[in-house]
Coordinates of N, CA, C and O in Angstrom, one line a residue:
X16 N 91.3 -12.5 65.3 CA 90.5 -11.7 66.1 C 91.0 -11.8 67.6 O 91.4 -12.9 67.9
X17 N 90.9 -10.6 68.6 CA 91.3 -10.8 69.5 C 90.3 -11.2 70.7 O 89.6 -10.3 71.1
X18 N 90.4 -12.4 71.2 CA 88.9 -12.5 72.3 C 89.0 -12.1 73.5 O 88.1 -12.3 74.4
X19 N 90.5 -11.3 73.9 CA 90.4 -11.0 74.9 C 89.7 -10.0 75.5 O 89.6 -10.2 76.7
X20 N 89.2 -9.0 75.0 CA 88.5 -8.0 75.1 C 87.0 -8.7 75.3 O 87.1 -8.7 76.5
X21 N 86.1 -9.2 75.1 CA 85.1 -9.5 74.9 C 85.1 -10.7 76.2 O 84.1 -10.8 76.8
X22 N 86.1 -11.5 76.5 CA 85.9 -12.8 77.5 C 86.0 -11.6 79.0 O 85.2 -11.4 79.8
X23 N 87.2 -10.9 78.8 CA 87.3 -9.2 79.5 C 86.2 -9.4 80.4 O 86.1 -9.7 81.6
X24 N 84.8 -8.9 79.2 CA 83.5 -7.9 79.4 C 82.9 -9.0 80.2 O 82.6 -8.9 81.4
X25 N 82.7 -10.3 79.2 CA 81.9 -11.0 80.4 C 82.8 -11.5 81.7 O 82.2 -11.8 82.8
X26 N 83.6 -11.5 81.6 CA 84.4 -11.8 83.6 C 83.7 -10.6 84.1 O 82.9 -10.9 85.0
X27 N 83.9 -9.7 83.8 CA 83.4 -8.0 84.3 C 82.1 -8.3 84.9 O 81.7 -8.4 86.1
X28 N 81.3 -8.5 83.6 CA 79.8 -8.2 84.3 C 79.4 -9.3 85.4 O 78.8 -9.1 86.5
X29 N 79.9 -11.0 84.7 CA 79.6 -11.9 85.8 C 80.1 -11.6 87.2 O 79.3 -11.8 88.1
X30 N 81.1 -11.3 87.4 CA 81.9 -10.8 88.5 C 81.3 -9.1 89.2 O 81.6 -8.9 90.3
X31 N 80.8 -8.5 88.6 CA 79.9 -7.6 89.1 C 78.4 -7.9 89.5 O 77.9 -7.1 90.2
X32 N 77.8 -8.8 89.2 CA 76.9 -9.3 89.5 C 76.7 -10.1 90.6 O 75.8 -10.0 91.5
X33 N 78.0 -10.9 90.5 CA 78.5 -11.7 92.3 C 78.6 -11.1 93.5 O 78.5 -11.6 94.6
X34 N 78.8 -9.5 93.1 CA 79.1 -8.1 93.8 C 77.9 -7.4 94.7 O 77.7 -7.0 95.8
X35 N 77.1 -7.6 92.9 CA 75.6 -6.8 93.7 C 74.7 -7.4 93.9 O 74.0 -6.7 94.6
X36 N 73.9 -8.9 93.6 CA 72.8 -9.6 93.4 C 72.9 -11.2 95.0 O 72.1 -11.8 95.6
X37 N 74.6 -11.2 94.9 CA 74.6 -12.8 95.9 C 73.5 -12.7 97.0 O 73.0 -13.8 97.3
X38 N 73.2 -11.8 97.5 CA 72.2 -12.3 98.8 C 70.8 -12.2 98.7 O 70.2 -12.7 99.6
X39 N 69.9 -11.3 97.6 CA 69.3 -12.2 96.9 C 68.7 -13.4 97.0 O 67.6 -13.8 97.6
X40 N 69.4 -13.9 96.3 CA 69.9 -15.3 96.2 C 70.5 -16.6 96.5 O 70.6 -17.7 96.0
X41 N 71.1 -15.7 98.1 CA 72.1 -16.4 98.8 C 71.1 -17.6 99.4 O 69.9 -17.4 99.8
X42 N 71.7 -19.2 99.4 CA 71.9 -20.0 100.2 C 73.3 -20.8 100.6 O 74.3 -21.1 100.0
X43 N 73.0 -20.9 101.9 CA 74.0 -21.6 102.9 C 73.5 -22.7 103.5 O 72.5 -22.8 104.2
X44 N 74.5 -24.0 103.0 CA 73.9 -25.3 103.1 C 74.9 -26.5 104.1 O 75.9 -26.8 103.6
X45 N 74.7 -26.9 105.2 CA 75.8 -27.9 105.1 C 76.0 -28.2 106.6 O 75.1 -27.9 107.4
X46 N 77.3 -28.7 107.1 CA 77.1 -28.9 108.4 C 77.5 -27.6 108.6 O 77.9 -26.9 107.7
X47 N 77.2 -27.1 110.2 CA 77.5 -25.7 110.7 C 77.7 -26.3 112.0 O 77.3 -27.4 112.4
X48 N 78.6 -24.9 113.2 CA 78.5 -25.0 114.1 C 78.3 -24.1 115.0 O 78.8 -23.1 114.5
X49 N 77.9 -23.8 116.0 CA 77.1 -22.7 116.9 C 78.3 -21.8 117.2 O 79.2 -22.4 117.8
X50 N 78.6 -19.9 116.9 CA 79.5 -19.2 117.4 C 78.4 -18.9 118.5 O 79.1 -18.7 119.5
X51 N 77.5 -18.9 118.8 CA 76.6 -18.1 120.4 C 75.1 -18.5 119.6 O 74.8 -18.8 118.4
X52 N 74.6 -18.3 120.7 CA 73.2 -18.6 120.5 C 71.9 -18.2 119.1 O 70.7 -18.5 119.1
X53 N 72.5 -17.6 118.3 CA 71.7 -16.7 116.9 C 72.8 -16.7 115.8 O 72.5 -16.0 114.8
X54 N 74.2 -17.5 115.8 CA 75.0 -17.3 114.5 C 75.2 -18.5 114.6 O 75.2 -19.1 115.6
X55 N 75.5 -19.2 113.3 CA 76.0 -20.5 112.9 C 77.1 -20.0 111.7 O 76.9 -19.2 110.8
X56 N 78.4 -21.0 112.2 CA 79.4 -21.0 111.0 C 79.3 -22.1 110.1 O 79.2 -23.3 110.4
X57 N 79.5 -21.6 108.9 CA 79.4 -23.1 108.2 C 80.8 -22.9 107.2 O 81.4 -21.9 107.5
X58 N 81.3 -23.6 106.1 CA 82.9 -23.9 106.0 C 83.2 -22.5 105.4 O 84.4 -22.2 105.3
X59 N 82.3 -21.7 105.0 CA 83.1 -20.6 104.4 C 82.1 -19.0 104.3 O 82.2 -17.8 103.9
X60 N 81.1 -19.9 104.9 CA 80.4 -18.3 105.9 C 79.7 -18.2 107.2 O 79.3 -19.2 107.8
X61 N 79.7 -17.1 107.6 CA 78.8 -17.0 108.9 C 77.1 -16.3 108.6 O 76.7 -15.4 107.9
X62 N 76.5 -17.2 109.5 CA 75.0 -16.6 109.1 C 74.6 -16.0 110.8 O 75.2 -16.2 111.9
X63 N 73.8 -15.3 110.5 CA 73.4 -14.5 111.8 C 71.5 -14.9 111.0 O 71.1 -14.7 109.9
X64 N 70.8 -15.6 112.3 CA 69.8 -16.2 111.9 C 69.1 -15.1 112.3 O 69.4 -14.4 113.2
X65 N 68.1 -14.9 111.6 CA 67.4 -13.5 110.9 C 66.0 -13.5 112.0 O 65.3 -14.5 111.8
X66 N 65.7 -12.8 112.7 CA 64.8 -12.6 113.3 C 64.4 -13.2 115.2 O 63.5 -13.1 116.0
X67 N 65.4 -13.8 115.3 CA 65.9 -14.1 116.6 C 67.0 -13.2 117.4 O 67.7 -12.6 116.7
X68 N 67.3 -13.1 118.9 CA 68.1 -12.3 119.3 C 68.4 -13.7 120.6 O 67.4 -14.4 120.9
X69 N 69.9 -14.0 121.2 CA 70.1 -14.6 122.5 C 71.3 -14.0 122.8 O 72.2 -13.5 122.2
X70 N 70.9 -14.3 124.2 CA 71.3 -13.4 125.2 C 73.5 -13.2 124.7 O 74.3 -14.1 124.5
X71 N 73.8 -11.8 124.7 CA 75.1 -12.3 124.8 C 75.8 -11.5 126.1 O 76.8 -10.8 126.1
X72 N 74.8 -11.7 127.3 CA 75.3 -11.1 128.3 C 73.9 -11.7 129.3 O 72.8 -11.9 128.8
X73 N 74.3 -11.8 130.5 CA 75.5 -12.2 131.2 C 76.3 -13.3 130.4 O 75.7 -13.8 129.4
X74 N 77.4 -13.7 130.8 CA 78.3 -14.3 129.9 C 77.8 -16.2 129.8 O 77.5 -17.0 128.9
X75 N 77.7 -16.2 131.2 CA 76.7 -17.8 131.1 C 76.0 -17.8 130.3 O 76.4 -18.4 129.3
X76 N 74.7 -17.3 130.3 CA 73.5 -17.1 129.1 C 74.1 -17.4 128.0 O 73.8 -18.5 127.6
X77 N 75.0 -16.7 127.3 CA 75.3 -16.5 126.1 C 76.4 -18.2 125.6 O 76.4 -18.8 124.5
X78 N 77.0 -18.5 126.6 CA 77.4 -20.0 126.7 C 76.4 -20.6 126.6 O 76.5 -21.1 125.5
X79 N 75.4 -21.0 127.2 CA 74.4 -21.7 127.5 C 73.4 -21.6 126.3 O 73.2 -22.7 125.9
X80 N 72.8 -20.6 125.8 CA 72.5 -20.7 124.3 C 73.4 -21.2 122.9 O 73.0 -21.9 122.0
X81 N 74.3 -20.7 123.2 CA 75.0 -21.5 121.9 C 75.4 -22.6 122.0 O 75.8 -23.2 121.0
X82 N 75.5 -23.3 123.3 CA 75.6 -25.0 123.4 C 74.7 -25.5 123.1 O 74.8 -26.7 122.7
X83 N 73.0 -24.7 123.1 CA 71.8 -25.5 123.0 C 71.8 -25.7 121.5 O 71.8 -26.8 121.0
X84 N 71.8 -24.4 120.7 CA 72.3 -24.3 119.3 C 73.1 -25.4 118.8 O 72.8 -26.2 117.8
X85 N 74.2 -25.5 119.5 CA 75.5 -26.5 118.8 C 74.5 -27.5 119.2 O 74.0 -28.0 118.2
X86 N 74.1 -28.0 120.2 CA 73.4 -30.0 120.5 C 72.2 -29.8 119.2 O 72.1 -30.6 118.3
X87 N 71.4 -28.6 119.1 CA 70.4 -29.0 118.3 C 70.7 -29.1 116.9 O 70.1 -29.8 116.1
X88 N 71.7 -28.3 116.7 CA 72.5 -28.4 114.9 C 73.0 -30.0 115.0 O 72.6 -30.7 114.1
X89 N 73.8 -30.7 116.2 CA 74.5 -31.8 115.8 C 73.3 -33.0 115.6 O 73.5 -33.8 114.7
X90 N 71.9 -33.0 116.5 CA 70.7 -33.8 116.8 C 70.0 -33.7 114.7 O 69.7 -34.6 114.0
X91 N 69.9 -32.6 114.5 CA 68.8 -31.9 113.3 C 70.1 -31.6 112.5 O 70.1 -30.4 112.7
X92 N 70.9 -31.8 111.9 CA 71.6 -31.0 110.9 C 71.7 -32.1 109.7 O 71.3 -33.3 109.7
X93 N 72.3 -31.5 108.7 CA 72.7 -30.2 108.1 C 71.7 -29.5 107.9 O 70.5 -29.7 107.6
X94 N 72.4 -28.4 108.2 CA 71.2 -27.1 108.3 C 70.9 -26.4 107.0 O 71.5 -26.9 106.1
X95 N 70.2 -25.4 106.6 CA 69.9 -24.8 105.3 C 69.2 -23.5 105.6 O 68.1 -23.4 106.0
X96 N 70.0 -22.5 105.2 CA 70.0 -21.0 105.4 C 69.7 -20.1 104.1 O 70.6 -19.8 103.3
X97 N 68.2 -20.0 104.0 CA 68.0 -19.0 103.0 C 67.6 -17.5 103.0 O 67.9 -17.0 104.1
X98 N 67.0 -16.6 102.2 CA 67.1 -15.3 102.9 C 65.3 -15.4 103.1 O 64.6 -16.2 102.5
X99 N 65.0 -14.5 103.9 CA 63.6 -14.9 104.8 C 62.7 -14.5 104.1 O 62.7 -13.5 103.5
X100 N 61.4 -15.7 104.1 CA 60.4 -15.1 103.0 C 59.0 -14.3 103.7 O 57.9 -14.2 103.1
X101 N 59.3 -13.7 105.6 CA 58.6 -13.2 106.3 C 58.5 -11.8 105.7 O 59.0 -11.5 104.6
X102 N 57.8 -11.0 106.3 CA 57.6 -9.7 106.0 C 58.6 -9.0 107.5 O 58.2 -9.5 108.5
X103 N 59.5 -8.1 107.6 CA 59.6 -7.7 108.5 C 60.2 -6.1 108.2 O 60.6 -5.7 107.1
X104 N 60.0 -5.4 109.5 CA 60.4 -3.9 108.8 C 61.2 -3.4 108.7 O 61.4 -2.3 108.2
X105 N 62.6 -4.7 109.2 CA 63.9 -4.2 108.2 C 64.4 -6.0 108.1 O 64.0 -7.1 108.6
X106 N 65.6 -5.7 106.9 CA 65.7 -7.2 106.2 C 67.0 -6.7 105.9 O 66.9 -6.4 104.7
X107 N 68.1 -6.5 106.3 CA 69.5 -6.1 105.4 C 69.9 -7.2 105.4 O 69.5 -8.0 106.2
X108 N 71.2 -7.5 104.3 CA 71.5 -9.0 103.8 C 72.1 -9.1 104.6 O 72.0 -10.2 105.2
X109 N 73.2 -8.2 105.3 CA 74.2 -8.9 105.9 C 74.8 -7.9 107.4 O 74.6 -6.7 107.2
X110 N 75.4 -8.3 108.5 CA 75.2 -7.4 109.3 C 76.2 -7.9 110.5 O 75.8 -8.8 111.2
X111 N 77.5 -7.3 110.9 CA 78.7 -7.7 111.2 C 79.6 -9.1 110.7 O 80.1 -10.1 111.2
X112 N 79.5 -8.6 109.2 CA 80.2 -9.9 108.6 C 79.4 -11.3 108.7 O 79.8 -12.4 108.9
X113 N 78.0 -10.8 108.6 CA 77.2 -12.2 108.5 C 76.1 -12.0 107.5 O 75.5 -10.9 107.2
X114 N 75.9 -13.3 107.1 CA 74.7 -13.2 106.0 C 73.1 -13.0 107.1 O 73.2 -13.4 108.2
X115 N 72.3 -12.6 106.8 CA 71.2 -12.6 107.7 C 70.4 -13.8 107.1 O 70.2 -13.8 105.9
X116 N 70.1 -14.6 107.8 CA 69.3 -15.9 106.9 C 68.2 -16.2 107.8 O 68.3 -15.9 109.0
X117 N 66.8 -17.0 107.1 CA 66.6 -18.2 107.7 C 66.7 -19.6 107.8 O 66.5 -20.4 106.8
X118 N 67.2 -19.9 109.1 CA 67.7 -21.4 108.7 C 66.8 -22.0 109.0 O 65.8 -21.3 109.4
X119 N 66.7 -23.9 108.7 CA 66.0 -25.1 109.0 C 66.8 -25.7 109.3 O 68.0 -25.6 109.1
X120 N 66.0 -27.0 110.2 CA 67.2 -27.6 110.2 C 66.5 -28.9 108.9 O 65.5 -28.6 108.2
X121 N 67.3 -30.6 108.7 CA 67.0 -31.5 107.9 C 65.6 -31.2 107.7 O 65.1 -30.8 106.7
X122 N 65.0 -31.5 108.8 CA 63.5 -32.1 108.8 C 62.2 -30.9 108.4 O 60.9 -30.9 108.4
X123 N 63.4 -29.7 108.0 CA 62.7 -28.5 107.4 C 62.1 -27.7 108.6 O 61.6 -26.7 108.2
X124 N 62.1 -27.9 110.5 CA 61.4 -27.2 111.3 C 62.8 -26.1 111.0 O 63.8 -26.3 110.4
X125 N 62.3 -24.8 111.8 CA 62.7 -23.2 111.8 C 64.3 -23.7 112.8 O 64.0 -24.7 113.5
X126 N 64.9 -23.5 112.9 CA 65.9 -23.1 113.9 C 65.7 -22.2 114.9 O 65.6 -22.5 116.1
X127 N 65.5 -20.8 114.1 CA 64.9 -19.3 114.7 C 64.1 -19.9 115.8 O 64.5 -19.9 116.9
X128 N 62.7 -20.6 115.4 CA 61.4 -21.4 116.2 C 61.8 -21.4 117.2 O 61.8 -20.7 118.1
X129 N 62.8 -23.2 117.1 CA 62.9 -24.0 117.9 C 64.0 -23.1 118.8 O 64.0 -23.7 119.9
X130 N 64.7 -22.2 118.7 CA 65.6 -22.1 119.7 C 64.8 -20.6 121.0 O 65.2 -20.2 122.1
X131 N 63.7 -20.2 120.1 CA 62.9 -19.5 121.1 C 61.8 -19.9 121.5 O 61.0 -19.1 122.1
X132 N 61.6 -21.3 121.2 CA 60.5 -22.1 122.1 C 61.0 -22.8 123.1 O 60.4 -23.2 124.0
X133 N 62.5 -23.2 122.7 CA 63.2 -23.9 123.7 C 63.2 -22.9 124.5 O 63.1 -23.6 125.5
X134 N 63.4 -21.7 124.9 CA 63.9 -20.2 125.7 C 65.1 -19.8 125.9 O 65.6 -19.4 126.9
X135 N 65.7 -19.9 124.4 CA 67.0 -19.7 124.6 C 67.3 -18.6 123.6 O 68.5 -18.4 123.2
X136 N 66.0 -17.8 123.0 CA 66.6 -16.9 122.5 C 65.2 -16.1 122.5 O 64.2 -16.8 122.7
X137 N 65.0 -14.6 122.3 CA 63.7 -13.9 122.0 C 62.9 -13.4 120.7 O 63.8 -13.5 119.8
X138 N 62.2 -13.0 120.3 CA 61.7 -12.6 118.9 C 62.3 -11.0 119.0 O 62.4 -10.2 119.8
X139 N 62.6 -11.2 117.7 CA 63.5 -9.9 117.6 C 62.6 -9.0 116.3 O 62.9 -9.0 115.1
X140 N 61.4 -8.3 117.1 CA 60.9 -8.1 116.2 C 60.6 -7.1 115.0 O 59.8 -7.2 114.1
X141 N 61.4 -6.3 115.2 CA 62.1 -5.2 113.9 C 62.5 -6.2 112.4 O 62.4 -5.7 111.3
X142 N 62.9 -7.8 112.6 CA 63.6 -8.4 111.4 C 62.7 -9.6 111.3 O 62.7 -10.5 110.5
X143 N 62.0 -9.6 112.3 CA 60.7 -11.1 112.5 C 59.2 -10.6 111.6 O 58.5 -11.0 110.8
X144 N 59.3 -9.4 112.4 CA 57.7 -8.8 111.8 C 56.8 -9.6 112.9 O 55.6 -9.9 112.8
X145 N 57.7 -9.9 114.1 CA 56.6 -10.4 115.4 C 56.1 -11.9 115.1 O 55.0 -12.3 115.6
X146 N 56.8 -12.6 114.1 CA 56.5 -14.0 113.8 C 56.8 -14.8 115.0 O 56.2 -15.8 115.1
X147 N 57.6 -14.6 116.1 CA 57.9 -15.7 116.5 C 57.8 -15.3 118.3 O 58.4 -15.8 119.2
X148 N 56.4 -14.0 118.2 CA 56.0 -13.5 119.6 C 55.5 -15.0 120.3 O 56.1 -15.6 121.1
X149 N 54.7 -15.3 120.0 CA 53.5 -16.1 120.9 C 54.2 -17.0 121.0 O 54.0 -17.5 122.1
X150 N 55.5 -18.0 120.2 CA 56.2 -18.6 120.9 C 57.6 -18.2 122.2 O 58.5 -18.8 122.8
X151 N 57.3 -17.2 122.1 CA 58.4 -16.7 123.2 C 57.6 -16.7 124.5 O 58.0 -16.9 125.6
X152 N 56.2 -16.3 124.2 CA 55.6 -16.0 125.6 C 55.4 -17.1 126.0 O 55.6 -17.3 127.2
X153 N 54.7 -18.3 125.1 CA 54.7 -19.5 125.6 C 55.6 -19.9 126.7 O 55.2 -20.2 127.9
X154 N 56.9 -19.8 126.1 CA 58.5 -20.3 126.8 C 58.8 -19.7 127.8 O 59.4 -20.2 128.7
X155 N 58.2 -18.1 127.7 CA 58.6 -17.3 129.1 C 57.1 -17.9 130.3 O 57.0 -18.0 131.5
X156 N 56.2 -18.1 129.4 CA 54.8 -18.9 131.0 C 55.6 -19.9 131.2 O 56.2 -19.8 132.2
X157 N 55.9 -21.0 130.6 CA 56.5 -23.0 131.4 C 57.9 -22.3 131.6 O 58.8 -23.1 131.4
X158 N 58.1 -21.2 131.9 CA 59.6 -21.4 131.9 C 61.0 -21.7 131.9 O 61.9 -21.8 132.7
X159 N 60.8 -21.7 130.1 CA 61.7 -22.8 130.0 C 63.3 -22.4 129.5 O 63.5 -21.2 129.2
X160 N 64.2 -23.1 129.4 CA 65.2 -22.5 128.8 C 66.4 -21.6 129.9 O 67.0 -22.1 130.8
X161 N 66.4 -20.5 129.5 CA 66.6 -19.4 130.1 C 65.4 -18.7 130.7 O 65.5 -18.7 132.0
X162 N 64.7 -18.4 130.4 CA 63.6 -18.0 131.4 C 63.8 -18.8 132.4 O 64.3 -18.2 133.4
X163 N 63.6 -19.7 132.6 CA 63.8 -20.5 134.3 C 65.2 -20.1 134.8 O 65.3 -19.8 136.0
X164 N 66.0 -20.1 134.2 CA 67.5 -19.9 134.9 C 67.8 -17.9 135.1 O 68.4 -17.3 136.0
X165 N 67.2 -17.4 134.0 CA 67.8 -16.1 133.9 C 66.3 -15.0 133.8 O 66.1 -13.9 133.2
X166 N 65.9 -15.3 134.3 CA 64.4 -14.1 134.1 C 64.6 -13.1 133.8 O 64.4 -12.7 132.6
X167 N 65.0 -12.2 134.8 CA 65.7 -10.9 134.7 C 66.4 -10.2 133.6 O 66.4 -9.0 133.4
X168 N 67.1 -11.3 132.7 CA 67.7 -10.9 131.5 C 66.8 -11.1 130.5 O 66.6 -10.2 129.7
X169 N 66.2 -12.4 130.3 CA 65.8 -12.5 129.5 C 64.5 -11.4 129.2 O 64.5 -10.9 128.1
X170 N 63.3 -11.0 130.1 CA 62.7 -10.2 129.8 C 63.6 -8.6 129.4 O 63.7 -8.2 128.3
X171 N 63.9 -8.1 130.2 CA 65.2 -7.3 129.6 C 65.3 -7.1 127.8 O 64.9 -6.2 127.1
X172 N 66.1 -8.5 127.5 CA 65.8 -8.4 126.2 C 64.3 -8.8 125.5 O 63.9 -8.2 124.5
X173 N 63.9 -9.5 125.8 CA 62.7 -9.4 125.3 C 62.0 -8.0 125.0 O 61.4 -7.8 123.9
X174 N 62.0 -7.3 126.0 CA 61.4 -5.4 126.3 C 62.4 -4.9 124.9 O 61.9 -4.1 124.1
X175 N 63.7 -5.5 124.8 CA 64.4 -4.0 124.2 C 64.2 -4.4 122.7 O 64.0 -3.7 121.8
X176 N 64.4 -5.9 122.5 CA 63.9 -7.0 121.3 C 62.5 -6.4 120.5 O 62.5 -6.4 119.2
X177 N 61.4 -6.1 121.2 CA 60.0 -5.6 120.6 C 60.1 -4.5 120.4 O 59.0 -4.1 119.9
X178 N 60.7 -3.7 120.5 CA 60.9 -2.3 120.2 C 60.8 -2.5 118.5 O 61.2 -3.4 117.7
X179 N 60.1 -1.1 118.3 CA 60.2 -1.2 116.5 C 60.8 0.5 116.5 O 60.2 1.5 117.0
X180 N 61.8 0.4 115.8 CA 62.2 1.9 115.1 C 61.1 2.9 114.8 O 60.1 2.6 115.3
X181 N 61.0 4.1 114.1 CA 60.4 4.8 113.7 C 60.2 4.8 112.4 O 61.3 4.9 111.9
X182 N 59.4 4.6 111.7 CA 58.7 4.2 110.6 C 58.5 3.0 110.0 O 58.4 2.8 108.8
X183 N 58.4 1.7 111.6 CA 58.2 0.7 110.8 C 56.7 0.3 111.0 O 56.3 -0.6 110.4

């Protein structure tokens, strides 16, 4: 009998399934390190942390958040990036060659959270569903973060950040 036809079918469908189902089901576990203030690379993907936005302009800002990112990944890590169990009014898996996740860091607190309570990033609320408003306003009253150094921008994005599409 010949099994190659039949081992064939299942490579096929397993391998079609890896195609259409991985994010899902996607987790990303492990050390990572900060590309800018809202992406972490880890050894063989990039995540774009799902409901957060920091600044990638003026160009300081955008330095200045992903250093906070990198000290808080190296303080709290390894990190753990699953797909988000929020409600928000849009959720695509993946979005300039990144997975969209939510991370933690060890001790299980939010990443997303902590890096917009620190004020180094804003609620991005089209993919949050506005989970993580009242801590941004917090950060923007004690002024912390970026809010103290960058006002101007940061509300900026904050304004263009709460914006919701049409029909969400």
């Amino acid at each position: 009998m010949d099994y190659r036809l039949p081992l064939f079918g299942v490579a096929f469908v397993v391998a079609l399934g890896a195609l259409v189902m991985p994010e899902k089901f996607m987790t990303v576990s492990g050390p990572a390190y900060a590309i800018d203030g809202d992406t972490l690379a880890f050894k063989d993907d990039r995540v774009r942390i799902v409901g957060i936005d920091a600044p990638d302009a003026p160009e300081a800002s955008k330095e200045v958040s992903g250093r906070v990112l990198q000290g808080l990944v190296n303080d709290n890590g390894p990190i753990t990036c699953t797909k988000a169990k929020f409600k928000a009014c849009r959720n695509p898996a993946r979005s300039y060659s990144r997975h969209n996740l939510e991370c933690r860091f060890a001790n299980g607190d939010s990443v997303g959270l902590t890096m917009i309570a620190a004020g180094y990033a804003v609620d991005y609320r089209m993919f949050s569903g506005g989970r993580y408003q009242e801590a941004m306003k917090e950060a923007a009253r004690a002024h912390r973060g970026l809010w103290r150094t960058d006002w101007e921008h940061m509300v900026a994005l904050a304004k263009q950040r709460s914006q919701l599409d049409k029909g969400c």
